[in-house]
Structure formats: structure tokens, C-alpha cells
Short mmCIF file of N, CA and C in Angstrom, two decimals:
data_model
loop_
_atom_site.label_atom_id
_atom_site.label_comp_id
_atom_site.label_asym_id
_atom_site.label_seq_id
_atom_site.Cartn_x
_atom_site.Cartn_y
_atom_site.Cartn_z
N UNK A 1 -7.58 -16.22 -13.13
CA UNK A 1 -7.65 -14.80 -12.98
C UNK A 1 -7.12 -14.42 -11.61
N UNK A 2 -6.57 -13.38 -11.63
CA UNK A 2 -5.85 -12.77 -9.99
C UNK A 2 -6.29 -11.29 -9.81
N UNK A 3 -6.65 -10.88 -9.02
CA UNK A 3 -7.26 -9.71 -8.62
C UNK A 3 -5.83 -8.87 -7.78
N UNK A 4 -5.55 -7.92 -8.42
CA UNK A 4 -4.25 -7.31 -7.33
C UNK A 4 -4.65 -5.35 -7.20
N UNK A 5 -4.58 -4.57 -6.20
CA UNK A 5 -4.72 -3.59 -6.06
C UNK A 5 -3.77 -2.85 -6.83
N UNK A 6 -3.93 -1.80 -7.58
CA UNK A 6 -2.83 -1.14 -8.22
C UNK A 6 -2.99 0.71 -7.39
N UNK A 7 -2.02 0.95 -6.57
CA UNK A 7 -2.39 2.05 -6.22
C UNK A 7 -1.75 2.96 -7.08
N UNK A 8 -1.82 4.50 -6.83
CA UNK A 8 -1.42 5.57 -7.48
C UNK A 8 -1.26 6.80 -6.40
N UNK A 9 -0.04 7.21 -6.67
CA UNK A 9 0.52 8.00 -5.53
C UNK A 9 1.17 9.56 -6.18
N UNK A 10 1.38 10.32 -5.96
CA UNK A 10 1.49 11.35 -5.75
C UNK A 10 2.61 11.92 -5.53
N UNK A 11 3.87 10.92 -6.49
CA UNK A 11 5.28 11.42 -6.00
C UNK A 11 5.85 10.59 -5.27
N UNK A 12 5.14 9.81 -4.36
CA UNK A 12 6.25 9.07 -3.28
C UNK A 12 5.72 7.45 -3.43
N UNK A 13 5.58 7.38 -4.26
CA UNK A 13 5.91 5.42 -4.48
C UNK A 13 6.62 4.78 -4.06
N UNK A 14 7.73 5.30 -4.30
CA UNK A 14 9.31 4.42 -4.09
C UNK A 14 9.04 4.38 -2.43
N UNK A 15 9.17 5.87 -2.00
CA UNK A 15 9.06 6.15 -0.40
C UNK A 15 7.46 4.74 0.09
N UNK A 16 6.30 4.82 -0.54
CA UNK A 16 5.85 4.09 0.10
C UNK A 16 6.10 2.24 0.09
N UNK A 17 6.54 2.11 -1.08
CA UNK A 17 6.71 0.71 -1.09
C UNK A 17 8.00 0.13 -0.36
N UNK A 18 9.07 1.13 0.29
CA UNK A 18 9.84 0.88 0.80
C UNK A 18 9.64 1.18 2.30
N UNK A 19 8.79 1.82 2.87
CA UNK A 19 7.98 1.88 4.04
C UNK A 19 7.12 0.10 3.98
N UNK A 20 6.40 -0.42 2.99
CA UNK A 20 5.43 -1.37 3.55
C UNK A 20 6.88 -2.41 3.68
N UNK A 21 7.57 -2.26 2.75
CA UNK A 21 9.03 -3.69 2.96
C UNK A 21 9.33 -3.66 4.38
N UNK A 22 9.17 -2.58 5.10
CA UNK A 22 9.82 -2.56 6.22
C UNK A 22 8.72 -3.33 7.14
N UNK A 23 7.39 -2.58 6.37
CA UNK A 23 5.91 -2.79 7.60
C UNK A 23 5.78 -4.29 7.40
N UNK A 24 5.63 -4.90 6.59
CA UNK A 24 4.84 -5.66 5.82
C UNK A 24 5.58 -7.09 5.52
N UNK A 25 6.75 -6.68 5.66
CA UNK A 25 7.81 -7.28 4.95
C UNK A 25 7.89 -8.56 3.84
N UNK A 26 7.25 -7.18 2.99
CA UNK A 26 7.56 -7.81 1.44
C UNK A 26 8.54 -7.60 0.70
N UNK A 27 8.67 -7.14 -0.31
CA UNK A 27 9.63 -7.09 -1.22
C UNK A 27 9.35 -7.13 -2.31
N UNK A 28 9.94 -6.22 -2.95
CA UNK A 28 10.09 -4.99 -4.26
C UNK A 28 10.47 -5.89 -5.42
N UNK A 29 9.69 -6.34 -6.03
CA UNK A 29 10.00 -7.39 -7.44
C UNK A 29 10.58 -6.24 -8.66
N UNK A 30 10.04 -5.04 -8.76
CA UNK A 30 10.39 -4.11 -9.87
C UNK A 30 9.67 -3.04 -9.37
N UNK A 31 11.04 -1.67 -9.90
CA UNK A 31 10.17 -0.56 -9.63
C UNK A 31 10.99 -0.19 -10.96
N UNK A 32 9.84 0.70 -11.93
CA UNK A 32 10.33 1.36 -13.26
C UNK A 32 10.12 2.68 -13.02
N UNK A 33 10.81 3.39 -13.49
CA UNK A 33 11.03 4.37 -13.60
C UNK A 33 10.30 5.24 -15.13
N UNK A 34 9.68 6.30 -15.23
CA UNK A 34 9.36 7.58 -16.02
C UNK A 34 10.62 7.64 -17.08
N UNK A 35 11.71 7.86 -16.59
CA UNK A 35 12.67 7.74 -17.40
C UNK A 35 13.11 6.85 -18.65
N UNK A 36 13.65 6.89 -19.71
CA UNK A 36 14.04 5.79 -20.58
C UNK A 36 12.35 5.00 -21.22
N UNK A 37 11.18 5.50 -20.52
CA UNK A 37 10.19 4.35 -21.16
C UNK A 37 9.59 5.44 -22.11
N UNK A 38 8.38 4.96 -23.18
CA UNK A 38 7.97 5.65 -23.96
C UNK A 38 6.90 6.78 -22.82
N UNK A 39 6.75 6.56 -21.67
CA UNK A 39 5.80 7.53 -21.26
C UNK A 39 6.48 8.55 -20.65
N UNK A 40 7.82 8.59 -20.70
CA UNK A 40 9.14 9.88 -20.06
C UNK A 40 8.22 10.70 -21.03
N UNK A 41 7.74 11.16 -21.42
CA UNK A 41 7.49 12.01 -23.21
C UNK A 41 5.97 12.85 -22.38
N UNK A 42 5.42 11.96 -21.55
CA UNK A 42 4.14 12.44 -20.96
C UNK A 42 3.75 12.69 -19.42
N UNK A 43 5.18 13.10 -19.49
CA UNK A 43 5.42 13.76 -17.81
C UNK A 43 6.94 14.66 -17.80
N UNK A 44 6.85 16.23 -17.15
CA UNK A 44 7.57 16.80 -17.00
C UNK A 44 8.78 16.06 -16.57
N UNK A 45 9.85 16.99 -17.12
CA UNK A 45 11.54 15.93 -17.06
C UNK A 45 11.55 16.18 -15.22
N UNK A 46 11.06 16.79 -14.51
CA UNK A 46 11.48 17.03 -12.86
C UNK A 46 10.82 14.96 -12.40
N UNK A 47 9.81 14.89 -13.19
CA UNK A 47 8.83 13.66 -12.91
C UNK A 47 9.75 12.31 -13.33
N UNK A 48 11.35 12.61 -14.43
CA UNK A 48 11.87 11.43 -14.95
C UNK A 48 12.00 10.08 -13.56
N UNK A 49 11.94 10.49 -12.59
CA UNK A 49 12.99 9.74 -11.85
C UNK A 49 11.89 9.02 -11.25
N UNK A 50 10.50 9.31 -11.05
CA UNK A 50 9.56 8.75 -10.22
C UNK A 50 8.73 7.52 -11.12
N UNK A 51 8.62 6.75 -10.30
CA UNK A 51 7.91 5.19 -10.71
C UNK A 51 6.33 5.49 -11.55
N UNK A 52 6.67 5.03 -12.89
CA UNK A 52 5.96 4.73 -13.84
C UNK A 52 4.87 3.31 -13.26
N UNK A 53 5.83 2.58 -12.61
CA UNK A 53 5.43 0.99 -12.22
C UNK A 53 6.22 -0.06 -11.26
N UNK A 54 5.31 -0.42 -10.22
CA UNK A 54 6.23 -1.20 -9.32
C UNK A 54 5.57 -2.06 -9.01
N UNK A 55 6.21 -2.85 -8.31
CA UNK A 55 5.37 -4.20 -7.82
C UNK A 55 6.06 -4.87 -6.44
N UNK A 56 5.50 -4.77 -5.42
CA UNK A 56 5.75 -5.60 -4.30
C UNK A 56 4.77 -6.91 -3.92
N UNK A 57 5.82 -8.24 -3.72
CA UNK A 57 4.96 -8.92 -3.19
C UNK A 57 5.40 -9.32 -2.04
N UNK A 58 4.25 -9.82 -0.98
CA UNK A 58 3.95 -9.96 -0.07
C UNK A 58 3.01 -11.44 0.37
N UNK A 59 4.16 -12.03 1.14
CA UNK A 59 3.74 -13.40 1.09
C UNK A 59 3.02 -14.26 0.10
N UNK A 60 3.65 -14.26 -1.16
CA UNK A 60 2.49 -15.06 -2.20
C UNK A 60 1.64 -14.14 -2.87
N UNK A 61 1.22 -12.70 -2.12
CA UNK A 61 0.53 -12.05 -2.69
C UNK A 61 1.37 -10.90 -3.34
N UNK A 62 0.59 -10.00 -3.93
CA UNK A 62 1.05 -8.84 -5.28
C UNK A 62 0.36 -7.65 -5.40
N UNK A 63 0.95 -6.32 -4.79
CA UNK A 63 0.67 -5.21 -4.70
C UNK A 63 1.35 -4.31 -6.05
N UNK A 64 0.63 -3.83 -6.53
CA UNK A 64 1.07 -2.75 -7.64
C UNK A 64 0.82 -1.08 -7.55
N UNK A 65 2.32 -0.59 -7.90
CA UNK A 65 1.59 0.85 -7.83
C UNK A 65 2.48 1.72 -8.75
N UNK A 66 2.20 3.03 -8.72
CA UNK A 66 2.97 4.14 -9.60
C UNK A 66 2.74 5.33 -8.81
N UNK A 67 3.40 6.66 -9.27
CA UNK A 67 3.37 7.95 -9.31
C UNK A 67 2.65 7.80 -10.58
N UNK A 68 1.18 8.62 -10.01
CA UNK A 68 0.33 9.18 -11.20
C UNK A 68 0.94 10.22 -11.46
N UNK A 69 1.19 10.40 -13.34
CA UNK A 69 1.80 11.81 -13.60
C UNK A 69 0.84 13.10 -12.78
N UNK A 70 1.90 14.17 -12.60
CA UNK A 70 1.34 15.42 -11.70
C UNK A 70 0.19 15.90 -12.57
N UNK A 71 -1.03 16.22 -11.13
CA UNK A 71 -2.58 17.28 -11.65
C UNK A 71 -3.44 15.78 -11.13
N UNK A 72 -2.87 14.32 -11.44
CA UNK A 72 -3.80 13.76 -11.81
C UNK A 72 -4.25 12.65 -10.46
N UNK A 73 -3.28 12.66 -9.28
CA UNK A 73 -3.64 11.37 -8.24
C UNK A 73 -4.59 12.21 -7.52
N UNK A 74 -5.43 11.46 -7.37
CA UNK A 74 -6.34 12.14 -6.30
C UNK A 74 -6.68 10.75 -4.84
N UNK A 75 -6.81 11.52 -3.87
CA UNK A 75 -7.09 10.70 -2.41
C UNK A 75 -7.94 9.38 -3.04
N UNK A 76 -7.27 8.35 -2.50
CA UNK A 76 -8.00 7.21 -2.49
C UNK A 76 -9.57 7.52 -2.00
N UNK A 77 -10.38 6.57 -2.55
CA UNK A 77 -12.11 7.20 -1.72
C UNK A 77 -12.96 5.94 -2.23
N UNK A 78 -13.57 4.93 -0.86
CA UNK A 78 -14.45 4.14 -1.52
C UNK A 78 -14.05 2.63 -1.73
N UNK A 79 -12.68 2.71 -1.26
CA UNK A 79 -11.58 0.85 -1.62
C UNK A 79 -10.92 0.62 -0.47
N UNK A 80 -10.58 0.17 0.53
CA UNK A 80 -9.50 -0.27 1.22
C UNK A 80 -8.79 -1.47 0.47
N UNK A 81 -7.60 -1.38 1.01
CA UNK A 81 -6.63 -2.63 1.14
C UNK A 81 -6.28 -3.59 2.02
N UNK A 82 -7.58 -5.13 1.82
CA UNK A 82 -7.72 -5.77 3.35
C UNK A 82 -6.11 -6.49 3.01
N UNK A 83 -5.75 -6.66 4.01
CA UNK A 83 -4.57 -7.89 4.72
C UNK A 83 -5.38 -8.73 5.41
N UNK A 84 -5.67 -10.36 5.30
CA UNK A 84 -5.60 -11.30 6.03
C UNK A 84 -4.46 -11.50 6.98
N UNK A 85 -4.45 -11.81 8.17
CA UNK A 85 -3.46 -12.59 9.22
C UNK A 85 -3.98 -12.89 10.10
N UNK A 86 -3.01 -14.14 9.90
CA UNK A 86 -2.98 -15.52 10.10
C UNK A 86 -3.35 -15.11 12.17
N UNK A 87 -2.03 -14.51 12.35
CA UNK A 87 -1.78 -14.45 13.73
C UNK A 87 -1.90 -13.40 14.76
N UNK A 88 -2.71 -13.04 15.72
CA UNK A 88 -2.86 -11.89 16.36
C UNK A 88 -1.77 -11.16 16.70
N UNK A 89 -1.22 -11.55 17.19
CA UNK A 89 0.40 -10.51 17.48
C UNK A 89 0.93 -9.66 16.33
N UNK A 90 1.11 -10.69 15.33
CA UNK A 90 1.24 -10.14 13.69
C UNK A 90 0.33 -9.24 13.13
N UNK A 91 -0.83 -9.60 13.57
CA UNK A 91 -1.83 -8.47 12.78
C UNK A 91 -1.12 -7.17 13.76
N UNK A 92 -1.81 -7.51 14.96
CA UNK A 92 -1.46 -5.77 15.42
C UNK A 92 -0.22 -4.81 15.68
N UNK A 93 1.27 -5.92 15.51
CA UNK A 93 1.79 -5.10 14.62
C UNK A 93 2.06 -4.63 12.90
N UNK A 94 1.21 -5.19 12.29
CA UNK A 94 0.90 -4.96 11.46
C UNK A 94 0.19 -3.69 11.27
N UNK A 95 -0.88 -3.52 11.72
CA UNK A 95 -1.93 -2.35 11.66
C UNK A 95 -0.88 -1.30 12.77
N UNK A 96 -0.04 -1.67 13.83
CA UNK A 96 0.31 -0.02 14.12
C UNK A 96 1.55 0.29 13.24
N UNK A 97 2.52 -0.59 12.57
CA UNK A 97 2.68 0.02 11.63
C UNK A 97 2.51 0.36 10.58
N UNK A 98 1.15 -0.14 10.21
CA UNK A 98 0.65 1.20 8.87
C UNK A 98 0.39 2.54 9.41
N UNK A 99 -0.66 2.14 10.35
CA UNK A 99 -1.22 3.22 11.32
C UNK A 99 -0.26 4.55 11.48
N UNK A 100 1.11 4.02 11.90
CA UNK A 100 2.36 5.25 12.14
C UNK A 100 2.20 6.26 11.50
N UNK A 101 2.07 7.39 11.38
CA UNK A 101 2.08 8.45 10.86
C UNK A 101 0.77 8.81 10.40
N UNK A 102 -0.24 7.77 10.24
CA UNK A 102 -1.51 7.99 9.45
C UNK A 102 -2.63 8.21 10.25
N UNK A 103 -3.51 7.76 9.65
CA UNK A 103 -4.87 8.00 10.68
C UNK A 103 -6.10 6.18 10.96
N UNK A 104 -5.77 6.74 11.94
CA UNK A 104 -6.62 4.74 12.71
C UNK A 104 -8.15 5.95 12.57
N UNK A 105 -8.76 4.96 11.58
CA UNK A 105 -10.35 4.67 11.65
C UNK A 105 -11.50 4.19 12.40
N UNK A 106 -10.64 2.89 12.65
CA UNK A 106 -11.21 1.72 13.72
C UNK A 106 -10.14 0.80 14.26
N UNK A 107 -9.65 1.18 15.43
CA UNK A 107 -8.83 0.46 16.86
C UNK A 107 -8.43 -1.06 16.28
N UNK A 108 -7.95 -1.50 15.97
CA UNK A 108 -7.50 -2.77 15.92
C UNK A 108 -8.21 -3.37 17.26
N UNK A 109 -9.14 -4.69 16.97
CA UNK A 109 -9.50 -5.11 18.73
C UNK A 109 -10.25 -6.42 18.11
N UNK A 110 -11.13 -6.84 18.99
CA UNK A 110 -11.50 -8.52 19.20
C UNK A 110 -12.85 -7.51 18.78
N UNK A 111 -13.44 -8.51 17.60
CA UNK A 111 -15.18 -8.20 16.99
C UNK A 111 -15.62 -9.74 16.76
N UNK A 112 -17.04 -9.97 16.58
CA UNK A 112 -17.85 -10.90 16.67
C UNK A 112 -17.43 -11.96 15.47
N UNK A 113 -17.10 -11.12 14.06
CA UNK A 113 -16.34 -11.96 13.33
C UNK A 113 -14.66 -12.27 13.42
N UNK A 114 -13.72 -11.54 14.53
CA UNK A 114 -12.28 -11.99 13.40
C UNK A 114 -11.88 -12.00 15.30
N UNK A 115 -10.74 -12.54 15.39
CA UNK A 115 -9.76 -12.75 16.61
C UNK A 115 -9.24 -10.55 16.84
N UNK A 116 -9.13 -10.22 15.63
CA UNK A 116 -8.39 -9.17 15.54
C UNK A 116 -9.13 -8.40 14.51
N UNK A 117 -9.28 -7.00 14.44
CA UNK A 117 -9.93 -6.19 12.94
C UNK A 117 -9.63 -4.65 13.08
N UNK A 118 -9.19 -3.92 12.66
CA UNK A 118 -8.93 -2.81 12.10
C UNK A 118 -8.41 -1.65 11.35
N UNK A 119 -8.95 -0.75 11.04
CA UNK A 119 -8.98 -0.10 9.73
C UNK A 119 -8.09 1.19 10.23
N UNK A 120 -6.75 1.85 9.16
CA UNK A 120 -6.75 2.79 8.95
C UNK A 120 -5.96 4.05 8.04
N UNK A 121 -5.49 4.68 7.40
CA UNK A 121 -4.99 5.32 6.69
C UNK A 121 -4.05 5.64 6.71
N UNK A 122 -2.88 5.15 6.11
CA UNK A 122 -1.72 5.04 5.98
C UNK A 122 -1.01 6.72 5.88
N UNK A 123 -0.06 6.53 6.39
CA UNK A 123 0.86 8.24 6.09
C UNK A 123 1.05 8.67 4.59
N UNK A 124 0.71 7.78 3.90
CA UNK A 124 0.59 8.63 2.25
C UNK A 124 -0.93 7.73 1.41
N UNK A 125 -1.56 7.89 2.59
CA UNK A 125 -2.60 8.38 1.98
C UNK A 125 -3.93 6.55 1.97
N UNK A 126 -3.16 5.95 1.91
CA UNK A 126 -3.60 4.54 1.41
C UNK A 126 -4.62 3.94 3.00
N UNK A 127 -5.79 3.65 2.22
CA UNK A 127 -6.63 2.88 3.11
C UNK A 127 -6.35 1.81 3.35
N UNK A 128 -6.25 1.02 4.73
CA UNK A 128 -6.17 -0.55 4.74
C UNK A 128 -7.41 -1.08 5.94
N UNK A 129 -7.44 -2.37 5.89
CA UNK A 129 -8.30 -3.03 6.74
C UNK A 129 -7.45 -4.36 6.90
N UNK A 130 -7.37 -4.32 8.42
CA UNK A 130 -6.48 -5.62 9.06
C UNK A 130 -7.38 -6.48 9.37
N UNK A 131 -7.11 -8.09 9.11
CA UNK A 131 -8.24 -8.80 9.47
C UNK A 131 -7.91 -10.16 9.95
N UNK A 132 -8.08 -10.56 11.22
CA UNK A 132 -7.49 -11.52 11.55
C UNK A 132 -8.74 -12.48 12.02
N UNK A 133 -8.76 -13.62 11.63
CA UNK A 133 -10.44 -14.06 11.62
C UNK A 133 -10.04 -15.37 12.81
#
């Protein structure tokens, strides 16, 4: 069994999964499109072009997400998205570029459990927690 986060976004999927390639540097296994699939039928034609389904992975690991059809994404509430790393330098640029544009929760810094730890909300919207133990 594999446990993978599937987020849901609000129009800008493509825009975010091509922001974490840059942050994160993973890479975009598939992004589908609204268009051409049987669910084009259950989203306005302005919505054809936006991701039904994508998938980035990231070192070994596997992030999933979409544009929820419009009315229906609402603010993440209640989940973050931890990242393990390995290496302090790496984590904290890691966490300031999610951080960029978004909102820091909790400072990236040295705590009783991890070398490195902190939390914060990405520019479209997405919770994370950096954790470097």
C-alpha cells in the first residue's frame, strides 16, 4: 500500500506543479487535461484546458493533484504536506521556497526533535511542514 497526497486546486495546477519542479525539483510524470476525457462533459468548455489529473514525483516519492471543477475547491484545512530532508541547507531552501509568496506559520529553525522544522503556506494555497530530523 502507498499513501500519496492528492491536492485540489482552483484553476492553477499546472501553475503549481510547475512552481514545486522548480522548488522541489521534481518532475511532472503526467498532467491530463478536462479536455478529450469523459469528464470534459462535467465542467464548463472555459475549464477544457485545466488538469483533470497530474502527478509529480519527487525523489522516489508521488504527489497528485487536479483543478477541482469550478464552485467546488475549497482552502485546504486540517492536513499539511510534510517533506523529510535529509540535509539542512536543503531543507531551508526548501521551505523559503515554498514559503515565497505564501505565508510562514512557523520559522524554519533548530527544535528539540529535528536539526531543522518548519511550517508554511504555499502561494496557492497548500500547507507544508519541512522536517529535517
Amino acid at each position: 500500500m502507498q499513501v500519496n497526497p492528492y491536492l485540489l486546486y482552483n484553476g492553477n495546477c499546472e501553475e503549481a506543479f510547475n512552481y514545486y519542479v522548480r522548488a522541489l525539483g521534481g518532475k511532472v510524470d503526467m498532467m491530463a487535461r478536462y479536455q478529450g476525457s469523459p469528464a470534459a462533459d462535467h465542467v464548463p468548455p472555459e475549464w477544457a484546458s485545466k488538469v483533470m489529473h497530474a502527478q509529480l514525483s519527487i525523489d522516489g516519492e508521488v504527489l497528485m493533484a487536479a483543478d477541482a471543477p469550478p464552485g467546488t475547491a475549497k482552502p485546504p484545512a486540517g492536513f499539511a504536506v510534510s517533506l523529510q530532508v535529509e540535509d539542512p541547507a536543503k531543507a531551508d531552501r526548501v521551505f523559503a521556497a515554498l514559503a515565497d509568496g505564501g505565508q510562514i506559520t512557523m520559522p524554519i529553525d533548530k527544535t528539540f526533535w529535528a536539526r531543522r522544522f518548519g511550517m508554511c503556506i504555499d502561494r496557492f494555497g497548500i500547507p507544508w511542514m519541512i522536517n529535517c530530523e
